[in-house]
Each structure stands twice: as C-alpha cells, then as structure tokens.
Short mmCIF file of C-alpha atoms in Angstrom, two decimals:
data_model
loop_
_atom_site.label_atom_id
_atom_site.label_comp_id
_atom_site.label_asym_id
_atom_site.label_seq_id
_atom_site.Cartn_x
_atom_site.Cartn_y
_atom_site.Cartn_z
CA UNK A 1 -20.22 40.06 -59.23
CA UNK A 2 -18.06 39.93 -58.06
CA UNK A 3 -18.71 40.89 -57.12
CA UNK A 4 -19.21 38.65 -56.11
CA UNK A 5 -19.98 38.85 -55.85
CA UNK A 6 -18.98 39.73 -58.47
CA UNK A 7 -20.53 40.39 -57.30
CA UNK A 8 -23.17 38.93 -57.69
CA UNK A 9 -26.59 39.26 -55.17
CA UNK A 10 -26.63 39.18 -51.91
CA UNK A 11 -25.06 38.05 -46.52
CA UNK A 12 -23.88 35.83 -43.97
CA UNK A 13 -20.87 36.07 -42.38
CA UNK A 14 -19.25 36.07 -45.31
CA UNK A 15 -20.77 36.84 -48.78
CA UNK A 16 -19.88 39.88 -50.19
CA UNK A 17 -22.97 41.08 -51.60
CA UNK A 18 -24.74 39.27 -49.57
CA UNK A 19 -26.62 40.25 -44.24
CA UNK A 20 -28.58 38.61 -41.40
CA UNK A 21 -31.66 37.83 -43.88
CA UNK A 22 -30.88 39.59 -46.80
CA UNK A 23 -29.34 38.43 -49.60
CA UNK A 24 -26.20 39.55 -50.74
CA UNK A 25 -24.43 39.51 -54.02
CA UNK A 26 -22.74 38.33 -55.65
CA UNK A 27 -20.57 38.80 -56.51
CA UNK A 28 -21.82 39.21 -54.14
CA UNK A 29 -20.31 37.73 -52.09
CA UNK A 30 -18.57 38.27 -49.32
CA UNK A 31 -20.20 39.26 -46.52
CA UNK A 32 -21.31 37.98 -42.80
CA UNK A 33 -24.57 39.90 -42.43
CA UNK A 34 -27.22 38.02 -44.64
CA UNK A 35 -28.57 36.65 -47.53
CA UNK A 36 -30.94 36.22 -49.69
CA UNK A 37 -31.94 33.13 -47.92
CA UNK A 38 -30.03 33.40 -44.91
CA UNK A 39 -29.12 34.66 -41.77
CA UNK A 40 -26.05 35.68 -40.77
CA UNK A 41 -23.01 35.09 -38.06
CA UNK A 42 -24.49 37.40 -35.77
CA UNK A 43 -27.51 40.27 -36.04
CA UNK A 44 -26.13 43.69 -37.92
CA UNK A 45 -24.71 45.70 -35.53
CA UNK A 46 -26.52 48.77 -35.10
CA UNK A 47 -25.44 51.89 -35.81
CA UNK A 48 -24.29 54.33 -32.79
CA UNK A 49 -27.00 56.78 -31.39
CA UNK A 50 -26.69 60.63 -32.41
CA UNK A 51 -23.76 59.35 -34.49
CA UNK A 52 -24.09 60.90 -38.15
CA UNK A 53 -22.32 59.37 -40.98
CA UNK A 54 -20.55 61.53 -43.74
CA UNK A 55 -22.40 60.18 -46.26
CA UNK A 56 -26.27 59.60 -46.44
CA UNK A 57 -27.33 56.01 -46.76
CA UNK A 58 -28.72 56.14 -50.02
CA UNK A 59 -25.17 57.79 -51.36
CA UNK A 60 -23.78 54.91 -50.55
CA UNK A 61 -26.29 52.49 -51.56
CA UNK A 62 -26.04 54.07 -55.07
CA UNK A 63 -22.41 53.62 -55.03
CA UNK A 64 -23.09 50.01 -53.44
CA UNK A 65 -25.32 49.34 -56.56
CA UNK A 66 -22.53 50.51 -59.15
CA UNK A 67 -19.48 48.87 -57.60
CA UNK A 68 -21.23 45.29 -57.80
CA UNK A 69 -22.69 45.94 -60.93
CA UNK A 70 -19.33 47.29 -62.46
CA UNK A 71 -18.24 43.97 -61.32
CA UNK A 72 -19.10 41.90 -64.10
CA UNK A 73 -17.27 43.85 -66.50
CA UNK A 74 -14.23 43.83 -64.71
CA UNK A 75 -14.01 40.20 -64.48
CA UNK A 76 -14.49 40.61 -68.72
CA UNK A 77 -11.69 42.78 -68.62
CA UNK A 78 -9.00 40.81 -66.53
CA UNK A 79 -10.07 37.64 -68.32
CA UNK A 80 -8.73 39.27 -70.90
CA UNK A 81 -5.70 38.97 -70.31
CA UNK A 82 -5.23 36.53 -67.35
CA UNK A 83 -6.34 32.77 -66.50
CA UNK A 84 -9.39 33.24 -64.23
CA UNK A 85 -8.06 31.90 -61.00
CA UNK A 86 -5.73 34.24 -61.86
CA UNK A 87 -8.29 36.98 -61.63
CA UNK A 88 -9.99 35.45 -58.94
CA UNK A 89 -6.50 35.44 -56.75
CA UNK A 90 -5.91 39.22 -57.41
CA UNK A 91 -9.39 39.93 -56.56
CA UNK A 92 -9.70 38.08 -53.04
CA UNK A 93 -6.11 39.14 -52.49
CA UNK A 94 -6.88 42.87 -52.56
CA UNK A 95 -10.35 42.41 -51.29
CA UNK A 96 -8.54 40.83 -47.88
CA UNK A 97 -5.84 43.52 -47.75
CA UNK A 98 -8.90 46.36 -47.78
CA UNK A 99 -10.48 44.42 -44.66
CA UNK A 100 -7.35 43.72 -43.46
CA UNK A 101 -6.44 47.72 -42.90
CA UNK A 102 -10.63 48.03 -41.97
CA UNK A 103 -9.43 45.62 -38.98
CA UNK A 104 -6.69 47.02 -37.91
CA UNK A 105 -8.02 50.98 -37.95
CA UNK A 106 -10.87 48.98 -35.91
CA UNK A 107 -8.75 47.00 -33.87
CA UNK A 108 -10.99 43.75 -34.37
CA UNK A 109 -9.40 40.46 -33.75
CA UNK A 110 -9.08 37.62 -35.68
CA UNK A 111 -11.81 34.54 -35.10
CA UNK A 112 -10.69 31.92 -32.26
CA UNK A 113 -10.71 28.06 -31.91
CA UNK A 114 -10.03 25.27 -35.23
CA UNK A 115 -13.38 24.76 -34.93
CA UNK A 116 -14.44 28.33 -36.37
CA UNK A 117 -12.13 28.52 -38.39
CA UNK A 118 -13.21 25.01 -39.94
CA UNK A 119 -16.32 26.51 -40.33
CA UNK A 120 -15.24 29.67 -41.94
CA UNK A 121 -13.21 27.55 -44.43
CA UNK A 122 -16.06 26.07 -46.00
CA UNK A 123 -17.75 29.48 -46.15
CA UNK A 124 -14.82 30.57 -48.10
CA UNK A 125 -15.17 28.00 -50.55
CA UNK A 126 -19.08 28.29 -51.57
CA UNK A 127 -19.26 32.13 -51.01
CA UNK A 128 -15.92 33.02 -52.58
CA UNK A 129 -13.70 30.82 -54.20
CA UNK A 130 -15.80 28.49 -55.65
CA UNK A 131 -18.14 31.53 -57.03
CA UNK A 132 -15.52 34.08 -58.19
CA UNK A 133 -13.42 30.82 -59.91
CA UNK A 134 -16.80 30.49 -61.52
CA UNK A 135 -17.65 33.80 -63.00
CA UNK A 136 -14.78 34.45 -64.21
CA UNK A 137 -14.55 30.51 -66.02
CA UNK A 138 -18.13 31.52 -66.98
CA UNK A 139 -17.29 35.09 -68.98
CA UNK A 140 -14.68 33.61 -71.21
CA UNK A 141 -17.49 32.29 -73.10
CA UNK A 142 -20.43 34.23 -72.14
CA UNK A 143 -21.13 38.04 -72.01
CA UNK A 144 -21.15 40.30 -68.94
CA UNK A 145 -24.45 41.35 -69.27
CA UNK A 146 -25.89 37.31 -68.83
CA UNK A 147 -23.41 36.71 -65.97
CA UNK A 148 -25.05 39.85 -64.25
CA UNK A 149 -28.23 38.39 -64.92
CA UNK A 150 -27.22 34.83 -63.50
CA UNK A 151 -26.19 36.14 -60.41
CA UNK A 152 -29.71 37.68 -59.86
CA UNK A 153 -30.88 34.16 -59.57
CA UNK A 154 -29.53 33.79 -56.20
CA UNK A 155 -32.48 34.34 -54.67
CA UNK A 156 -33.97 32.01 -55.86
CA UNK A 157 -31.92 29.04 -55.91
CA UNK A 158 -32.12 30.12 -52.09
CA UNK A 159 -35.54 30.15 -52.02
CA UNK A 160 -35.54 26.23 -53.47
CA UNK A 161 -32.99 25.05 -51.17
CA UNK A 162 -34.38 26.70 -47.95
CA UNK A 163 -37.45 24.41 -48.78
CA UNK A 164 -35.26 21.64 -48.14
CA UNK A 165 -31.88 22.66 -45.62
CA UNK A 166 -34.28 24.70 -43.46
CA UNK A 167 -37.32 23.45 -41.60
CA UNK A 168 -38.30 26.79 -40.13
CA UNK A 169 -38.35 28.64 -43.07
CA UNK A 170 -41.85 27.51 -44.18
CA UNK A 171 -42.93 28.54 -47.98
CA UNK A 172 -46.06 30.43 -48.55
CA UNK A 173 -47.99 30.74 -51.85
CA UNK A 174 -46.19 34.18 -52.67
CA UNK A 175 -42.94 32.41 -52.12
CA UNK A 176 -43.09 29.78 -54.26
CA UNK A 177 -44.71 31.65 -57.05
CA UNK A 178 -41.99 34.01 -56.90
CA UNK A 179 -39.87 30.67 -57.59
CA UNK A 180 -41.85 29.83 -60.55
CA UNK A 181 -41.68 33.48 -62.19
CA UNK A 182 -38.05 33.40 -61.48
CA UNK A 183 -37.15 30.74 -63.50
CA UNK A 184 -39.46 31.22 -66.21
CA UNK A 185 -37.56 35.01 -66.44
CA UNK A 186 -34.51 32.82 -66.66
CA UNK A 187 -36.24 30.79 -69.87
CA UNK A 188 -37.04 33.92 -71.27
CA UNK A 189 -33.29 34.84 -70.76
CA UNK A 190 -32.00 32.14 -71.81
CA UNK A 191 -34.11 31.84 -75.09
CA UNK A 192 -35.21 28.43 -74.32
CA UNK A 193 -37.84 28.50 -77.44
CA UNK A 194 -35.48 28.65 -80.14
CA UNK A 195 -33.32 26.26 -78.56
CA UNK A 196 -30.96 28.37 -76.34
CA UNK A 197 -29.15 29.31 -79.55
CA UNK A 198 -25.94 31.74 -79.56
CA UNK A 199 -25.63 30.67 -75.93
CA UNK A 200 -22.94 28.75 -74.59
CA UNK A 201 -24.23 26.20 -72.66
CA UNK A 202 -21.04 25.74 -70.57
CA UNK A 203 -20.73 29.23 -69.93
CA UNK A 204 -24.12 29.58 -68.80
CA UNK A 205 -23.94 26.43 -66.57
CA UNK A 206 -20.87 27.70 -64.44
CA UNK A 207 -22.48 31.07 -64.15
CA UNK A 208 -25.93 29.96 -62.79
CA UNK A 209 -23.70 27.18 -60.49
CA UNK A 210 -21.91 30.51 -59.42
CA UNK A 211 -25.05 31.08 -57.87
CA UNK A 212 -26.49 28.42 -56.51
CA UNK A 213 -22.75 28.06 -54.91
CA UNK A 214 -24.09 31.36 -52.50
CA UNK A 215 -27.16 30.17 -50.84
CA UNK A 216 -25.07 26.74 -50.30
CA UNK A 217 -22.87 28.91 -48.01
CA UNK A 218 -25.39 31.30 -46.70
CA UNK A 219 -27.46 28.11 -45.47
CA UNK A 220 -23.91 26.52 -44.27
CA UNK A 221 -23.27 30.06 -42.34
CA UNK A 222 -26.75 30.11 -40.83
CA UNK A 223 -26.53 26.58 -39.68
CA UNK A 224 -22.61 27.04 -38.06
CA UNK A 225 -21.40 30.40 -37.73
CA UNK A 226 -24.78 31.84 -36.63
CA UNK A 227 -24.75 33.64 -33.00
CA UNK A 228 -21.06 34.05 -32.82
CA UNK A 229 -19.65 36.55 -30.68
CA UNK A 230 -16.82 37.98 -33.39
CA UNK A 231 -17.72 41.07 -35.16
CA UNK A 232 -19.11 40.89 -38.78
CA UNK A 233 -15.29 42.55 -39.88
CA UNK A 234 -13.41 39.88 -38.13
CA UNK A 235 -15.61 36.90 -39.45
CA UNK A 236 -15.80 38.45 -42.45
CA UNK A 237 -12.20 38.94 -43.16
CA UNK A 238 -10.78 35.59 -41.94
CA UNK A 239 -13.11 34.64 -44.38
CA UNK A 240 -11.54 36.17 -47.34
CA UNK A 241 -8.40 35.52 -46.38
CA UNK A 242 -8.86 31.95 -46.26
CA UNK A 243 -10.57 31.86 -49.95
CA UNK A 244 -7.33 33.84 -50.54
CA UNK A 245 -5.16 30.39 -49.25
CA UNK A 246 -7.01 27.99 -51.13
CA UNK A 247 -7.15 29.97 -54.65
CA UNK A 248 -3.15 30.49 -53.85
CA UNK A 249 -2.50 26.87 -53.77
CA UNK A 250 -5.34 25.87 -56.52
CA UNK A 251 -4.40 28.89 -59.16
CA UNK A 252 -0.43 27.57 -59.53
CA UNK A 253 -1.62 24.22 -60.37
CA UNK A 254 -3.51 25.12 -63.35
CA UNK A 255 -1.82 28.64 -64.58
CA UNK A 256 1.46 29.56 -65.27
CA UNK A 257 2.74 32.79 -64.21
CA UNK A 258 2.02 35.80 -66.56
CA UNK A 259 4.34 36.80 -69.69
CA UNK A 260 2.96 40.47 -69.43
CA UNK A 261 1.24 42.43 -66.96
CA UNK A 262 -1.25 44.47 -69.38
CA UNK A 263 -2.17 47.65 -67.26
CA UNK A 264 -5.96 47.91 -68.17
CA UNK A 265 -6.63 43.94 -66.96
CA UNK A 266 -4.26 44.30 -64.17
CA UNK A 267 -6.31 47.85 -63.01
CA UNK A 268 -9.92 45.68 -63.34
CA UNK A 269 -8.19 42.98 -61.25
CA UNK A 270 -7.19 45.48 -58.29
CA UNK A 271 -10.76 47.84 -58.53
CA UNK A 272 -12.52 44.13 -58.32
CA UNK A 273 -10.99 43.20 -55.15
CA UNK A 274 -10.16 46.03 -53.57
CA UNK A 275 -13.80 47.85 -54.43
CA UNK A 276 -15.67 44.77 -55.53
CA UNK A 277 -14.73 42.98 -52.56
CA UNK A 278 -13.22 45.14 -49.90
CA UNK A 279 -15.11 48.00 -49.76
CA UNK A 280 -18.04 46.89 -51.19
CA UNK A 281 -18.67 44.65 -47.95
CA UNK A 282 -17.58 47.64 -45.64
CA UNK A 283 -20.58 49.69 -47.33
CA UNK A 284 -23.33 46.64 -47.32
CA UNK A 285 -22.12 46.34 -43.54
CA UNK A 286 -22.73 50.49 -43.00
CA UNK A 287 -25.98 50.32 -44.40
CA UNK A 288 -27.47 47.08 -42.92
CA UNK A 289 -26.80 48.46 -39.81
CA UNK A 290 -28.05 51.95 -40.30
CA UNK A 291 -31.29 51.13 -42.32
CA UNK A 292 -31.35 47.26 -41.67
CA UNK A 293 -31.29 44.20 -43.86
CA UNK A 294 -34.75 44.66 -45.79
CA UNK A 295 -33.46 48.14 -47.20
CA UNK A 296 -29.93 46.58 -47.42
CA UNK A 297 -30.92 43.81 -49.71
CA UNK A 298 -32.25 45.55 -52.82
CA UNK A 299 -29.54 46.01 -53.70
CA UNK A 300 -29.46 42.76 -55.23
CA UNK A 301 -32.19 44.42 -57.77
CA UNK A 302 -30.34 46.91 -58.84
CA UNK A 303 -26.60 44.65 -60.31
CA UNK A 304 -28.52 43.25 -63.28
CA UNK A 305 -29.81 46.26 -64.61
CA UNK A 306 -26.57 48.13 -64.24
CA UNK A 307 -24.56 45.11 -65.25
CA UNK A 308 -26.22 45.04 -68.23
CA UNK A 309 -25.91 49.10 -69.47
CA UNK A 310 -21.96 48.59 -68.49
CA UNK A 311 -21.75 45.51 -70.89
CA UNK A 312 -23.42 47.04 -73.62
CA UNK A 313 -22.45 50.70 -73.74
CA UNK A 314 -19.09 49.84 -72.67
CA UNK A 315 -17.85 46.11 -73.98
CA UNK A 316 -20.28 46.79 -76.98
CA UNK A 317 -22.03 43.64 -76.06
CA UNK A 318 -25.21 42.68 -77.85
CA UNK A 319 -28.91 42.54 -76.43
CA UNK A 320 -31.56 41.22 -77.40
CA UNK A 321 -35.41 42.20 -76.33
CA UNK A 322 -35.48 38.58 -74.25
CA UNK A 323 -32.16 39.59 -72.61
CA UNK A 324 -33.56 42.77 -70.72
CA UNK A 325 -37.47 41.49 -70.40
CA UNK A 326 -36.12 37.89 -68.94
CA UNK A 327 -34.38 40.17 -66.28
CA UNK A 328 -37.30 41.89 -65.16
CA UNK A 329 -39.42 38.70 -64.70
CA UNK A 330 -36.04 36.98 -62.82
CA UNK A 331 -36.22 40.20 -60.63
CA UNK A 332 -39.90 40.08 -60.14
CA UNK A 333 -39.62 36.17 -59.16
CA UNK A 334 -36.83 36.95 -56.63
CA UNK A 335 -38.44 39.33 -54.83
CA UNK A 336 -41.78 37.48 -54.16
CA UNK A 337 -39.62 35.04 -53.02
CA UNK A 338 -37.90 37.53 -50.38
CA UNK A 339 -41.36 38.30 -49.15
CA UNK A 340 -42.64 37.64 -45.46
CA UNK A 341 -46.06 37.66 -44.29
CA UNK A 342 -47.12 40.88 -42.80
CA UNK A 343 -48.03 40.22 -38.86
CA UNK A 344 -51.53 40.58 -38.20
CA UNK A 345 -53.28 42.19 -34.87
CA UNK A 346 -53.03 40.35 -31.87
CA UNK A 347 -56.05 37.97 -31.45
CA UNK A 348 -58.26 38.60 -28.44
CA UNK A 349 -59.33 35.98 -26.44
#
C-alpha cells in the first residue's frame, strides 16, 4: 500500500507489509521479517518472557490492518497534487526518519561491510522504490480500490515464482490450485469477459508489476540477506534509507519542484510514510514476534477489503459486483497458496 506497501501485502528484511515466511504488504512493503513467499534476514525475534506489551496483539493488528489499507487512498490523495516519485520520496523519506528515531531509542547499529549493503540496495529497489514509484504511477489512472486489490496478488505471483527461484519450496496440489483461483479472482476483477472495459490497461499493468516487484525482493532477501546477524530494525532501516537515495536522485530527473504545497496532499504524503511505512513495519515486527509469522501474515487479507470501503465511502469511487466478488476469490487463491502440509505422526519402524 503502501503501503506498501502501500502498502500493499506482505516480509523479508525489508518489505513493509511484508516476515520470515509470511508475506508482507504491500505496500507492503518494507519489512525484514517475511513474506508471502519468503523468508526473511534472520528468524523474528521473540518477544521477552513475562514482558507484557501495552497494547494486546490483536489492537494492534487491527490498527496494522487499517494503516496499510488507508494506504491506497493516500497515495490517491498526494497524487493529487504531486508527481508520484514525488509522493513516493516523501513517503520513504518519513518512513526512514520513523525507523531512524526507532534505532536510535534502540540503540541498533547500522548494517556492516559493501557487501550487505550491496545486497540491501537491491532490496530497496524491488521492495520499495520500484513498488511505491509504481502505485502511485498506477492510481493516476486507476482507482484505489483496484490498486488495493492488485496488491493482494502478491501472494501469488510469489507462489509462481517460488516454483521456479526456489528448489526447496516444493508445490503441492493445494498450492497450485490456490494459484489458479487467484488469478481467475483477478479475471473476475478485472472484467476480462466484456473485454476489460472502463479499465486502464496501463494503470492496471504497473499496479499488478507493483506486485510481482515484492516477491522478486523477498526471494532476492531469502537468497542474500538470510541468516544475518543485524537486527530486523537495523536491516530494515538501511533499507529504507537507501530506497530513500535512489528515489532522491531518480525523482529530480523527471519532476520539477512544486509551485504549491496543498496541505491535504502534503498531510497523505507524511501519514503514508511516517504510518504507512514507519510504524507500520515497527507493528508487523511487534506482532511477528509475539504471535509469530502465520498470525502475522493475515494481515495481508484484511488491505483489500478495507482498501476498498476507504475508496468508495471516502473518494466516492465506483464498484461494481465483479470488483468486490473478484477480491474474495483473489483472497481465497492466496491463501491456499500460503498453505503447508500439516506434519503427520512419526512413523514407527
């Protein structure tokens, strides 16, 4: 969406919706614990003994749920009135000065060695740059409510390319029929019998590259950044602020600075980066460790369906019956395709 991740689903080391085998979001992206078809820079860390947090787990994975699904809308709202890499600047920017302050209350140090920070580089490009530049491209054209949607189909782009990137990640007949139902929900979506008419096909291209762009990283993250000794914050936030570098040198190129600083886009810019991307990957983080990834990754379930209420009861966007049915079926395909064969009894010899 974007979170995301917008925030879009999702978290390796660095998606933002996105921990060690769940799948972020989206928007989001950002994060270093999972993804929907990863694992992450290192295993959640868990959560101190006899240590209660102020508020319960499923607070926060409510609040979770509504920043990344708010996300989508905000991006509508700062396209508004400012080129998207301009949004997508502002948002990384204050997403990396929330993670920033998280690292220095925490006293975590920044990554060492060129070669990890090589690595993180290309992280930053397919879990945040490349996917924020997109959604926010994508929603000059298109309406919140379908990039919401797109971003659900992280999964299972994941699921596809884990087929292919990762050898020990063997399909099962669940798994790939969760692939099938996912992309006939995105048909239905899409409207693909009458021709994908009122859509624009641009616009809905960039979105759904959006994300496939986060299980390219997650599967880049799992295969590089996997084992490290850094903490998720530290990974996490180098991360961001290196998506932060490239979109500063890329966004001067193609913008020009701003004639006006409208205070309703400028506000959507700031909440998606500093809540969108900052603390949105502080609470994934908090509850991947206190409940684990499983729990953590429904989330990804939930940004569609509240994506879509925001757009249409609040950017009077319009739905049709295929919009909100298409969603369910994406949502049903992308959780088959999360599923893992229970473990049966030991066998006696």
């Amino acid at each position: 969406m974007s979170a995301a991740t917008a925030p879009s689903h999702p978290t390796p080391p660095t998606p933002a919706a996105d921990s060690p085998s769940p799948d972020p979001s989206p928007e989001s992206s950002t994060k270093h614990p999972g993804a929907s078809t990863g694992s992450s820079a290192a295993p959640a860390p868990a959560a101190p003994p006899g240590r209660r947090r102020a508020l319960d787990w499923r607070v926060r994975f409510g609040l979770l749920s509504l920043i990344w699904g708010f996300s989508f809308l905000l991006i509508k709202v700062g396209t508004q009135a400012y080129a998207p890499f301009q949004v997508t600047f502002g948002r990384l920017l204050f997403g990396t000065a929330v993670l920033a302050v998280a690292m220095a209350v925490k006293r975590a140090g920044l990554p060492r060695g060129a070669r990890t920070w090589g690595h993180l580089a290309v992280a930053a490009f397919f879990l945040n740059a490349l996917p924020f530049s997109l959604f926010a491209y994508a929603e000059l054209t298109i309406p919140s409510t379908l990039a919401g949607i797109c971003n659900a189909t992280s999964p299972l782009w994941g699921m596809a390319l884990s087929l292919v990137a990762l050898s020990e990640d063997r399909p099962t007949r669940r798994r790939v029929a969760g692939l099938g139902i996912g992309f006939l929900g995105v048909l239905t979506v899409l409207g693909a019998w009458q021709g994908f008419s009122g859509l624009d096909a641009t616009g809905t291209a960039m979105a759904l590259l959006a994300s496939l762009s986060y299980p390219i990283g997650w599967i880049y993250v799992r295969r590089t950044l996997a084992g490290r000794s850094e903490s998720h914050l530290a990974l996490t936030g180098a991360q961001l602020f290196l998506a932060t570098l490239q979109l500063a040198v890329v966004t001067p190129l193609f913008t020009s600075w701003p004639s006006s600083f409208p205070v309703a886009p400028l506000l959507a810019v700031v909440a998606l980066g500093a809540l969108g991307t900052g603390l949105a990957v502080l609470l994934q983080y908090g509850i991947v460790a206190e409940v684990g990834p499983t729990t953590g990754q429904m989330v990804t379930y939930f940004i569609p369906v509240i994506a879509t209420a925001a757009g249409v009861t609040l950017l009077d966007e319009a739905l049709t019956w295929n919009t909100p049915v298409g969603a369910l079926v994406v949502l049903a395909g992308a959780a088959l395709t999360q599923s893992r064969p229970k473990a049966g009894p030991p066998r006696r010899g």
